Coordinates of C-alpha atoms and ligand atoms in Angstrom, one line a residue:
M14 CA 108.1 106.0 105.0
C15 CA 109.0 107.9 108.3
G16 CA 107.4 111.3 108.6
I17 CA 108.2 114.4 110.7
V18 CA 105.9 117.2 111.9
G19 CA 106.8 120.0 114.3
Y20 CA 105.3 123.2 115.6
V21 CA 106.4 126.2 117.6
G22 CA 104.1 129.3 118.0
E23 CA 101.1 130.4 120.0
R24 CA 98.8 127.5 119.2
Q25 CA 98.5 124.2 121.1
A26 CA 101.2 122.1 119.3
C27 CA 99.7 118.6 119.8
P28 CA 96.6 119.0 117.6
V29 CA 98.7 120.6 114.8
I30 CA 101.2 117.8 115.0
I31 CA 98.5 115.0 115.0
K32 CA 96.7 116.5 112.0
G33 CA 100.0 116.7 110.1
L34 CA 100.9 113.1 111.1
H35 CA 97.5 112.0 109.7
R36 CA 98.4 113.6 106.4
L37 CA 101.6 111.7 106.3
E38 CA 99.9 108.3 107.1
Y39 CA 99.7 107.4 103.4
R40 CA 103.5 107.2 103.2
G41 CA 103.4 104.0 105.2
Y42 CA 104.5 103.6 108.8
D43 CA 104.2 101.3 111.8
S44 CA 104.3 103.5 114.9
A45 CA 103.8 107.1 115.9
G46 CA 104.8 109.5 118.7
V47 CA 105.0 113.1 119.9
A48 CA 107.2 115.1 122.3
I49 CA 105.6 118.1 123.7
V50 CA 107.4 120.7 125.8
H51 CA 104.9 121.9 128.5
P52 CA 104.8 125.5 129.5
D53 CA 106.9 124.7 132.5
G54 CA 109.7 123.4 130.3
V55 CA 109.1 119.7 131.0
I56 CA 109.1 117.4 128.0
D57 CA 106.7 114.5 127.8
I58 CA 107.0 111.8 125.1
H59 CA 104.0 109.8 124.1
K60 CA 104.5 107.1 121.5
C61 CA 103.1 103.7 120.5
K62 CA 103.2 101.0 117.9
G63 CA 100.3 101.3 115.4
K64 CA 98.3 104.0 113.8
V65 CA 98.1 107.7 114.5
S66 CA 94.6 107.2 115.7
G67 CA 96.0 104.8 118.3
L68 CA 98.3 107.5 119.4
E69 CA 95.4 109.9 119.7
A70 CA 93.5 107.4 121.9
F71 CA 96.7 106.9 123.9
L72 CA 96.9 110.7 124.4
A73 CA 93.3 111.0 125.6
G74 CA 93.3 112.1 129.3
K75 CA 97.0 112.8 129.3
D76 CA 98.5 116.3 129.6
S77 CA 99.5 117.3 126.1
S78 CA 99.5 121.0 126.6
G79 CA 102.2 123.1 125.2
T80 CA 102.9 125.4 122.2
I81 CA 106.0 123.6 121.0
G82 CA 106.4 120.0 120.0
I83 CA 107.6 117.4 117.4
G84 CA 105.9 114.3 116.1
H85 CA 106.9 111.3 114.1
T86 CA 105.6 108.3 112.1
R87 CA 108.1 105.5 112.0
W88 CA 108.8 102.9 109.3
A89 CA 111.1 100.4 111.0
T90 CA 114.6 100.1 109.7
H91 CA 116.6 99.3 112.9
G92 CA 114.7 97.3 115.4
E93 CA 111.2 95.9 115.2
P94 CA 108.1 98.2 115.2
N95 CA 107.2 98.5 118.9
D96 CA 106.5 101.2 121.5
I97 CA 110.2 101.5 122.6
N98 CA 111.6 101.8 119.1
A99 CA 109.0 104.4 118.2
H100 CA 110.2 108.1 118.1
P101 CA 110.7 110.5 119.7
H102 CA 113.8 109.3 121.7
F103 CA 115.1 111.0 124.8
S104 CA 118.8 111.4 125.4
R105 CA 120.2 109.7 128.5
S106 CA 119.5 112.6 130.8
G107 CA 116.1 113.3 129.3
E108 CA 117.1 116.8 128.4
I109 CA 116.9 116.4 124.7
A110 CA 114.2 114.7 122.6
L111 CA 114.7 113.8 118.9
I112 CA 112.9 112.5 115.9
H113 CA 114.7 111.1 112.9
N114 CA 114.0 110.0 109.3
G115 CA 116.7 108.1 107.5
I116 CA 119.5 105.8 108.4
I117 CA 122.7 106.4 110.4
E118 CA 124.9 103.9 108.7
N119 CA 127.8 104.1 111.2
F120 CA 125.5 103.9 114.2
R121 CA 127.2 100.7 115.6
V122 CA 130.6 102.4 115.8
L123 CA 129.0 105.5 117.4
R124 CA 127.0 103.3 119.8
D125 CA 130.1 101.4 120.9
A126 CA 132.0 104.6 121.5
L127 CA 129.1 106.0 123.6
R128 CA 128.9 102.8 125.6
T129 CA 132.5 103.1 126.6
N130 CA 131.5 106.5 127.9
G131 CA 128.8 105.0 130.0
F132 CA 125.8 105.5 127.8
T133 CA 123.1 102.8 127.7
F134 CA 120.3 102.4 125.2
R135 CA 116.7 101.6 125.6
S136 CA 115.8 101.0 122.0
S137 CA 117.4 99.2 119.1
T138 CA 117.4 102.3 116.9
D139 CA 120.1 104.3 115.2
S140 CA 118.2 107.4 116.2
E141 CA 118.7 106.9 119.9
V142 CA 122.4 106.7 119.3
L143 CA 122.2 110.1 117.5
V144 CA 120.4 111.9 120.3
N145 CA 122.9 110.6 122.8
L146 CA 125.8 111.5 120.6
I147 CA 124.5 115.1 120.6
E148 CA 124.2 115.0 124.3
Y149 CA 127.7 113.6 124.7
V150 CA 129.1 116.3 122.5
R151 CA 127.2 119.0 124.4
E152 CA 128.4 117.7 127.8
S153 CA 132.0 117.1 126.9
G154 CA 132.4 120.2 124.8
K155 CA 130.3 122.4 127.1
C156 CA 128.8 124.0 124.1
S157 CA 125.3 125.1 123.0
L158 CA 122.8 122.6 121.7
E159 CA 123.0 124.0 118.2
E160 CA 126.7 123.6 118.2
A161 CA 126.5 120.1 119.6
V162 CA 124.1 119.2 116.8
R163 CA 126.5 120.5 114.1
V164 CA 129.5 118.7 115.6
A165 CA 127.6 115.4 116.1
L166 CA 126.3 115.4 112.6
K167 CA 129.8 115.8 111.2
Q168 CA 130.5 112.3 112.7
V169 CA 127.4 110.8 111.1
V170 CA 127.5 108.7 108.0
G171 CA 124.2 108.2 106.4
A172 CA 120.9 110.0 105.8
Y173 CA 118.9 112.1 108.2
A174 CA 116.2 114.6 108.7
I175 CA 116.0 115.4 112.4
A176 CA 114.1 117.7 114.7
I177 CA 115.0 118.3 118.3
V178 CA 113.4 119.9 121.3
E179 CA 115.1 120.6 124.6
K180 CA 114.0 120.6 128.2
G181 CA 113.4 124.1 129.6
N182 CA 113.2 125.7 126.2
T183 CA 109.6 126.4 125.1
S184 CA 110.3 128.4 122.0
R185 CA 113.0 126.6 119.9
I186 CA 113.2 123.6 117.6
I187 CA 116.5 122.6 116.0
A188 CA 116.3 120.8 112.6
A189 CA 118.8 119.4 110.2
R190 CA 118.9 117.4 107.0
K191 CA 121.0 115.3 104.8
S192 CA 119.5 113.2 101.9
S193 CA 116.1 113.2 103.6
P194 CA 113.6 116.0 103.0
M195 CA 112.7 118.7 105.5
A196 CA 110.6 121.7 105.0
I197 CA 110.0 124.6 107.3
G198 CA 106.6 126.3 107.0
I199 CA 106.5 130.0 107.9
G200 CA 103.4 131.4 109.6
D201 CA 102.7 134.6 111.4
G202 CA 105.0 134.5 114.5
E203 CA 104.9 130.7 114.3
Y204 CA 106.8 127.9 112.5
F205 CA 105.8 124.5 111.2
L206 CA 108.1 121.7 110.3
S207 CA 107.5 118.7 108.1
S208 CA 109.3 116.1 106.0
D209 CA 106.5 116.8 103.4
A210 CA 105.4 120.4 103.0
A211 CA 101.9 119.1 101.8
S212 CA 101.1 117.9 105.3
I213 CA 101.0 121.4 106.7
I214 CA 99.4 123.4 103.9
D215 CA 96.4 123.9 106.2
Y216 CA 98.5 126.5 107.9
T217 CA 100.9 128.1 105.4
Q218 CA 102.0 128.1 101.8
D219 CA 105.4 129.6 102.5
F220 CA 108.2 127.1 102.8
V221 CA 111.9 127.0 103.2
Y222 CA 113.4 123.7 102.1
L223 CA 116.5 122.8 104.1
K224 CA 119.5 121.7 101.9
D225 CA 121.9 118.9 102.7
N226 CA 124.1 119.5 105.7
E227 CA 122.1 122.5 106.8
V228 CA 121.0 123.1 110.4
A229 CA 118.0 125.3 111.2
V230 CA 117.3 127.1 114.4
I231 CA 113.6 127.6 114.5
E232 CA 112.6 130.0 117.2
K233 CA 109.2 131.5 117.9
G234 CA 109.2 135.3 117.2
K235 CA 112.6 135.3 115.7
P236 CA 113.8 135.1 112.1
L237 CA 114.7 131.7 110.8
H238 CA 118.4 131.0 111.2
I239 CA 120.0 128.4 108.9
M240 CA 123.6 127.5 108.8
N241 CA 125.9 124.8 107.5
L242 CA 127.7 122.2 109.7
D243 CA 130.6 124.6 110.2
G244 CA 128.2 127.3 111.5
K245 CA 128.4 129.5 108.4
D246 CA 125.0 131.2 107.7
S247 CA 123.0 130.0 104.8
K248 CA 120.5 132.0 102.7
V249 CA 116.9 131.6 103.8
A250 CA 114.9 131.3 100.5
V251 CA 111.1 131.2 100.9
Q252 CA 109.1 129.3 98.2
K253 CA 105.4 129.3 97.7
L254 CA 103.7 125.9 97.5
K255 CA 100.6 126.1 95.4
M256 CA 98.3 123.3 96.5
S257 CA 94.8 123.2 97.8
I258 CA 93.5 121.2 100.7
S259 CA 90.9 119.5 98.5
Q260 CA 93.7 118.0 96.5
L261 CA 94.7 116.1 99.6
E262 CA 91.3 114.8 100.5
K263 CA 89.3 111.8 99.2
G264 CA 86.6 113.8 97.4
G265 CA 83.8 111.3 98.0
F266 CA 85.7 108.2 97.0
D267 CA 86.3 105.3 99.5
H268 CA 90.0 105.3 98.9
F269 CA 92.6 107.7 97.6
M270 CA 93.7 105.1 95.1
L271 CA 90.2 105.0 93.5
K272 CA 90.0 108.8 93.5
E273 CA 93.4 108.9 91.8
I274 CA 92.4 106.3 89.2
Y275 CA 89.3 108.4 88.4
E276 CA 91.2 111.6 88.4
Q277 CA 93.4 110.6 85.4
P278 CA 91.4 112.3 82.7
E279 CA 91.9 115.6 84.6
T280 CA 95.5 114.9 85.7
L281 CA 96.5 114.2 82.1
E282 CA 94.8 117.4 81.0
D283 CA 97.0 119.3 83.6
C284 CA 100.0 117.3 82.5
V285 CA 99.6 118.3 78.8
R286 CA 98.2 121.8 79.2
G287 CA 100.5 124.4 77.6
R288 CA 102.8 121.6 76.4
V289 CA 101.0 120.5 73.2
I290 CA 99.6 123.5 71.4
P291 CA 96.2 122.4 70.0
D292 CA 96.4 124.2 66.7
S293 CA 100.0 123.8 65.6
K294 CA 100.6 120.6 67.6
E295 CA 103.9 122.2 68.6
I296 CA 105.4 120.7 71.7
V297 CA 106.7 123.1 74.3
L298 CA 108.9 121.4 77.0
S299 CA 111.2 124.1 78.2
G300 CA 113.4 121.6 79.9
V301 CA 114.2 120.1 76.5
L302 CA 114.1 123.3 74.4
N303 CA 116.5 125.1 76.7
N304 CA 118.9 122.2 76.3
K305 CA 118.4 121.4 72.6
E306 CA 122.1 120.8 71.9
K307 CA 122.3 118.1 74.6
F308 CA 119.4 116.2 73.1
L309 CA 120.7 116.7 69.5
K310 CA 124.1 115.3 70.4
A311 CA 123.0 112.6 72.9
R312 CA 124.9 109.4 72.4
R313 CA 122.6 107.5 74.8
I314 CA 119.8 108.0 77.2
I315 CA 119.7 106.1 80.5
F316 CA 116.6 106.0 82.6
V317 CA 117.1 105.5 86.3
A318 CA 114.1 104.8 88.5
C319 CA 112.4 102.3 90.9
G320 CA 109.0 100.6 91.1
T321 CA 106.3 102.0 89.0
S322 CA 108.5 104.7 87.7
W323 CA 110.8 102.0 86.4
H324 CA 107.9 100.5 84.5
A325 CA 107.1 103.9 83.0
S326 CA 110.7 104.2 82.0
L327 CA 110.5 100.9 80.0
I328 CA 107.8 102.5 78.0
G329 CA 110.0 105.5 77.6
E330 CA 112.7 103.3 76.1
H331 CA 110.3 102.2 73.3
L332 CA 109.1 105.8 72.8
I333 CA 112.6 107.3 72.5
E334 CA 114.2 104.5 70.5
N335 CA 111.3 104.6 68.1
M336 CA 110.9 108.3 67.7
C337 CA 114.4 109.6 68.3
R338 CA 116.7 106.7 67.3
I339 CA 118.8 107.2 70.4
P340 CA 119.9 104.1 72.2
V341 CA 118.2 103.8 75.6
E342 CA 118.9 101.8 78.7
V343 CA 116.6 101.4 81.6
E344 CA 118.2 100.9 85.0
Y345 CA 116.9 100.0 88.4
A346 CA 118.5 103.0 90.3
S347 CA 119.5 100.6 93.2
E348 CA 121.5 98.5 90.8
F349 CA 122.9 101.3 88.7
R350 CA 124.4 103.1 91.7
Y351 CA 126.4 100.2 92.9
R352 CA 127.6 98.8 89.5
N353 CA 130.3 101.2 88.6
P354 CA 128.4 102.0 85.4
I355 CA 130.1 103.5 82.3
L356 CA 128.9 107.0 81.6
Y357 CA 129.9 109.4 78.9
P358 CA 129.6 113.2 79.0
D359 CA 127.2 113.1 76.1
D360 CA 124.9 110.7 77.9
I361 CA 121.6 111.9 79.2
V362 CA 120.4 110.4 82.4
I363 CA 116.7 110.7 83.0
A364 CA 115.7 110.2 86.6
V365 CA 112.0 109.3 86.9
S366 CA 110.3 109.6 90.3
Q367 CA 106.9 110.4 91.5
S368 CA 108.0 111.6 95.0
G369 CA 111.3 113.0 93.9
E370 CA 112.7 111.6 97.1
T371 CA 113.5 108.0 96.4
A372 CA 116.9 107.4 98.0
D373 CA 118.3 105.1 95.3
T374 CA 117.2 107.3 92.5
L375 CA 118.7 110.3 94.2
A376 CA 121.9 108.5 94.7
A377 CA 121.9 107.4 91.0
V378 CA 121.5 111.1 90.1
D379 CA 124.5 112.0 92.2
L380 CA 126.6 109.3 90.6
A381 CA 125.6 110.5 87.1
R382 CA 126.5 114.1 88.1
K383 CA 129.9 113.0 89.2
A384 CA 130.4 111.2 85.9
G385 CA 129.6 114.4 84.1
A386 CA 126.3 113.3 82.4
F387 CA 123.5 115.7 81.7
I388 CA 120.6 114.9 84.1
Y389 CA 117.0 115.3 83.3
G390 CA 114.2 114.8 85.9
I391 CA 110.7 113.6 85.4
C392 CA 109.1 114.0 88.8
N393 CA 105.8 114.9 90.3
V394 CA 106.4 116.6 93.7
V395 CA 107.5 120.1 93.0
G396 CA 110.6 121.2 94.9
S397 CA 111.5 117.7 96.0
S398 CA 115.1 116.5 96.1
I399 CA 115.5 114.9 92.7
P400 CA 114.3 117.9 90.6
R401 CA 116.5 120.1 92.7
A402 CA 119.5 117.8 91.9
T403 CA 119.0 117.6 88.1
D404 CA 120.1 119.9 85.4
S405 CA 116.7 120.2 83.9
G406 CA 113.4 118.4 83.7
T407 CA 109.7 118.3 83.3
Y408 CA 107.2 118.0 86.1
I409 CA 104.3 115.7 85.4
H410 CA 101.9 117.9 87.3
V411 CA 99.3 115.3 88.3
G412 CA 98.8 116.6 91.8
P413 CA 99.6 114.9 95.1
E414 CA 99.4 111.1 94.9
I415 CA 98.4 109.7 98.2
G416 CA 97.6 106.0 97.6
V417 CA 100.8 104.0 98.0
A418 CA 100.1 102.1 94.8
S419 CA 101.0 104.6 92.1
T420 CA 98.4 105.2 89.4
K421 CA 98.1 108.7 88.1
A422 CA 101.8 109.3 88.4
F423 CA 102.4 106.4 86.0
T424 CA 100.1 107.8 83.3
G425 CA 101.6 111.2 83.8
Q426 CA 105.1 109.9 83.5
V427 CA 104.3 108.1 80.3
T428 CA 102.6 111.1 78.9
V429 CA 105.6 113.3 79.6
M430 CA 107.9 110.7 78.0
T431 CA 105.7 110.7 74.9
M432 CA 105.8 114.4 74.6
L433 CA 109.6 114.4 75.1
A434 CA 110.1 111.7 72.5
L435 CA 108.0 113.5 70.0
L436 CA 109.7 116.8 70.5
V437 CA 113.3 115.3 70.5
G438 CA 112.4 113.1 67.5
R439 CA 111.2 116.2 65.5
L440 CA 114.3 118.2 66.5
R441 CA 116.5 115.4 65.4
G442 CA 114.5 114.8 62.2
T443 CA 113.9 111.1 63.1
I444 CA 110.2 111.3 63.1
E445 CA 107.8 111.4 60.1
E446 CA 105.6 114.6 60.2
G447 CA 102.3 112.8 59.7
Y448 CA 103.1 110.4 62.6
Y449 CA 104.1 113.4 64.8
H450 CA 100.8 115.1 64.2
R451 CA 98.8 111.9 64.8
V452 CA 100.5 111.2 68.1
A453 CA 100.3 114.9 69.2
Q454 CA 96.6 114.9 68.4
A455 CA 96.1 111.6 70.4
I456 CA 97.8 113.2 73.4
L457 CA 95.3 116.1 73.2
E458 CA 92.5 113.5 73.1
L459 CA 93.9 111.5 76.0
P460 CA 91.6 112.9 78.7
A461 CA 88.5 111.7 76.7
T462 CA 90.1 108.4 75.8
I463 CA 91.0 107.7 79.5
R464 CA 87.4 108.8 80.5
E465 CA 86.1 106.1 78.2
A466 CA 88.6 103.5 79.5
L467 CA 87.2 104.2 83.0
N468 CA 83.9 102.7 81.8
T469 CA 85.5 99.4 82.3
A470 CA 85.1 99.8 86.1
E471 CA 81.8 98.0 86.2
P472 CA 82.7 94.8 84.3
V473 CA 86.1 94.8 86.0
S474 CA 84.5 95.1 89.4
A475 CA 82.3 92.1 88.6
L476 CA 85.2 90.1 87.3
A477 CA 87.2 90.9 90.4
R478 CA 84.6 89.1 92.6
T479 CA 85.2 86.0 90.5
F480 CA 88.9 86.1 91.0
T481 CA 89.3 86.9 94.7
Y482 CA 90.1 83.2 95.3
A483 CA 93.2 83.3 93.2
H484 CA 96.6 82.9 94.9
N485 CA 98.7 83.7 91.7
F486 CA 98.2 85.7 88.6
I487 CA 100.1 86.0 85.3
Y488 CA 100.0 89.2 83.3
L489 CA 101.1 89.2 79.7
G490 CA 101.8 91.9 77.1
R491 CA 104.1 92.6 74.2
G492 CA 105.8 95.7 72.8
Y493 CA 104.6 98.8 74.4
N494 CA 102.3 96.8 76.6
Y495 CA 104.9 94.5 78.1
P496 CA 105.7 97.2 80.7
T497 CA 101.9 97.6 81.2
A498 CA 101.8 93.9 82.1
L499 CA 104.5 94.4 84.7
E500 CA 102.7 97.4 86.1
G501 CA 99.4 95.5 86.3
A502 CA 101.1 92.6 88.2
L503 CA 102.8 95.1 90.5
K504 CA 99.5 96.8 91.3
L505 CA 97.9 93.5 92.3
K506 CA 100.8 92.4 94.4
E507 CA 101.1 95.7 96.2
I508 CA 97.5 96.0 97.4
S509 CA 95.9 92.5 97.4
Y510 CA 99.0 90.5 98.4
I511 CA 98.3 88.0 95.6
H512 CA 101.4 86.8 93.9
A513 CA 101.5 88.1 90.4
E514 CA 104.1 88.0 87.6
G515 CA 104.3 90.2 84.5
L516 CA 105.9 88.7 81.4
P517 CA 106.4 89.3 77.8
A518 CA 103.8 87.0 76.3
A519 CA 106.2 85.1 74.1
E520 CA 108.4 84.2 77.1
M521 CA 105.6 81.9 78.4
K522 CA 106.8 79.0 76.5
H523 CA 110.3 79.3 77.9
G524 CA 109.2 78.2 81.3
P525 CA 106.3 80.0 83.0
I526 CA 103.7 78.1 80.9
A527 CA 104.5 75.1 83.2
L528 CA 102.6 77.0 85.9
I529 CA 99.4 77.1 83.9
D530 CA 96.4 75.1 85.2
S531 CA 92.8 76.0 86.0
E532 CA 93.9 77.7 89.2
M533 CA 96.2 80.2 87.5
P534 CA 94.4 83.1 85.8
T535 CA 96.2 85.0 83.1
V536 CA 95.5 88.6 82.2
A537 CA 96.6 89.1 78.6
I538 CA 96.8 92.6 77.0
A539 CA 95.7 91.8 73.4
T540 CA 94.7 95.1 71.9
L541 CA 95.1 95.7 68.2
D542 CA 98.7 96.5 67.4
K543 CA 101.5 95.0 65.4
T544 CA 101.9 92.0 67.8
Y545 CA 98.2 91.3 68.1
E546 CA 98.2 88.1 66.1
K547 CA 101.2 86.8 68.1
T548 CA 99.5 87.6 71.4
L549 CA 96.5 85.7 70.1
S550 CA 98.6 82.6 69.6
N551 CA 100.1 83.0 73.1
I552 CA 96.5 83.1 74.4
E553 CA 95.6 79.9 72.5
E554 CA 98.6 78.2 74.0
I555 CA 97.4 79.0 77.6
K556 CA 93.9 78.0 76.7
A557 CA 95.0 74.6 75.4
R558 CA 96.5 74.0 78.9
G559 CA 93.4 74.7 80.8
G560 CA 94.3 78.2 81.9
K561 CA 91.7 80.9 82.5
I562 CA 92.1 84.0 80.5
I563 CA 91.1 87.6 81.1
A564 CA 91.9 89.6 78.0
I565 CA 92.1 93.4 77.6
V566 CA 90.9 93.9 74.0
S567 CA 90.2 96.8 71.6
K568 CA 86.6 97.9 71.4
G569 CA 84.7 95.8 68.9
D570 CA 87.2 93.1 68.6
D571 CA 85.5 89.7 68.5
L572 CA 88.4 87.4 67.7
V573 CA 90.0 87.2 71.1
R574 CA 86.5 86.6 72.6
R575 CA 86.7 83.1 71.0
S576 CA 89.6 82.0 73.2
A577 CA 89.5 84.2 76.3
D578 CA 87.1 83.5 79.2
Y579 CA 86.5 87.2 79.9
C580 CA 87.1 90.2 77.7
I581 CA 87.4 93.8 78.8
E582 CA 87.0 96.3 76.0
V583 CA 89.1 99.5 75.9
P584 CA 89.0 102.3 73.5
S585 CA 91.8 102.6 70.8
T586 CA 94.4 105.3 70.4
V587 CA 97.8 105.4 68.6
E588 CA 99.8 102.3 69.5
C589 CA 102.4 104.2 71.6
L590 CA 99.7 105.5 73.9
M591 CA 97.9 102.2 74.4
P592 CA 99.7 101.5 77.7
L593 CA 97.9 104.5 79.2
V594 CA 94.6 103.0 78.1
S595 CA 95.2 99.3 78.9
V596 CA 96.6 100.1 82.4
I597 CA 93.2 101.6 83.5
P598 CA 91.4 98.2 83.8
L599 CA 94.5 96.7 85.4
Q600 CA 94.5 99.4 88.1
L601 CA 90.8 98.8 88.6
L602 CA 91.2 95.1 88.7
A603 CA 93.9 95.3 91.5
Y604 CA 91.8 97.8 93.3
Y605 CA 88.6 95.8 93.3
I606 CA 90.2 92.5 94.1
A607 CA 92.0 94.1 97.1
T608 CA 88.9 95.7 98.4
Y609 CA 86.9 92.5 98.1
K610 CA 89.7 90.8 100.1
G611 CA 89.3 93.5 102.7
R612 CA 92.8 94.9 102.3
N613 CA 94.0 98.3 103.3
V614 CA 94.3 99.7 99.8
D615 CA 95.8 103.0 100.5
Q616 CA 98.3 101.8 103.1
P617 CA 99.2 98.2 102.2
R618 CA 101.2 96.3 104.7
N619 CA 105.0 96.7 104.6
L620 CA 105.0 99.3 101.9
A621 CA 105.9 103.0 101.9
K622 CA 104.9 105.7 99.5
S623 CA 108.2 107.5 99.5
V624 CA 111.2 105.2 100.0
T625 CA 113.7 107.5 101.5
V626 CA 116.1 104.8 102.7
E627 CA 118.0 102.4 100.4
Ligands
G6P716 C1 107.6 103.0 96.4 C2 106.2 103.2 96.0 C3 106.0 102.9 94.6 C4 106.9 103.7 93.7 C5 108.3 103.5 94.1 C6 109.2 104.6 93.4 O1 108.0 101.7 96.3 O2 105.4 102.4 96.8 O3 104.6 103.1 94.2 O4 106.7 103.3 92.4 O5 108.5 103.7 95.5 O6 108.9 105.8 93.9 P1 109.1 107.2 93.1 O7 108.5 108.2 94.1 O8 110.6 107.3 93.0 O9 108.4 107.1 91.8

């Protein structure tokens, strides 16, 4: 979704901003632009629909000199993606240029009020309304820009991260945030600005994360000044971001998604390291251990999440109910937040989010907090908004996920949930000791198991060629693997644009089996578990109606082969960890079908990596 980069210092700002915008491309966007303040104080805005590379071409031959500037990638919310709606936006007089992430919900009211004061608008965006509101406040109140920003933002309902430059000022950027991330990178006599700190780690590892309702005055050669909307000074807390540049690059793979699929043995090793002690099999999750009482007394656990994180949560439901005997509910964050849900003080709400910035999940966390529940986060991006808003939690530590289609975050989330369920189950005495040890051992062996599952790449790639023709797919699973079927279908939809539906296998006969014919392939997860025989029957029913079946089966299993058209063998592990294994060929299948269809795998159309608007 929208991205922000800014720079003020001694370097040329434009190359720094363009590089940062490239790093933000994976989040999904449809237009890009920069505002540079030239050494003579004149601001030039260059912006266009399309990719950052298009913006670079557009800039060629133009004067982009200047040591201060702001840049933006836009994901359209108000107004179609075009050159005019792209950011930055000038105020009426051209004195102020602004970039904005988020949504100003009351922009119509504000726009109407500005119109009655003679303002006109070039674009259809809520952002242009905001920059003009700031100008109006500054003119009518005869106040400084920083004060005008604070006063204007008090009138705004919605979410924003903004950055502003001003004509005639070659040393200062003003930034502010509410419900949309903003990090300020601190260099030597220079400052960087970004909606995602990772995009500027080429330059610094020291960051200040703005909090909601804070305004920052970022001035070259001066200490960073942060205040709240009333002008009261806030503390400037610098944090170190430990991330290497190689973690952000493709490492020889054609796409980030493929790199991230192949990284999973290592990312799971990182995720488990120090958390399952190899000798004793003790599980150390400080987020749980420091809040033991909460987990011992929990009446209910409610997962709130979106997308892939919601699928992982469905597996979490099985894990926790099985091992901890605590009732679990899994909620789409977007539904939960608007449903007036019933929450008790002894409920635990677990917010699951790769980015830690998903607007609906963050709002669900706020709601749960107001209701007095204990909130636990399972997130990937360290220091992001959701972990900062929770009472406690566990990072999945799988490294930056760049491909829009989530892969290694899913396996990291399920692994953390398994460790959590084991630990809480043991604390509550609801888990049998032998089972605990078997699962803990299997977690330690996960990197090797996933490495073996990656051997499916070759047969899956061959199979993908056969199925590029398909317009629809059905994915089936049962038990722990029903959410895996949902996840497999989502992966295919997201990156190949083929319609796919995930279903519990037994539900087929309640309607969807009517869709079966020779043109409708079914991917059935039929690994050896307690519902294996039942899944076999479901496969037979599809076969009998002329459907084509691709089955994911346990290594050495010959039985499914008799009914399925194609079998992909995966290694075995304990049943509760099988989703981590069976999802691997499904990730690969989606990847290869999408690449054979020539799709943009890492940045699929219409999608965003981090959905910071609701
Ligand atoms: C977007 C992404 C998905 C992701 C979902 C939830 O839709 O494209 O891959 O699963 O957001 O994101 P989160 O960061 O909260 O896990």
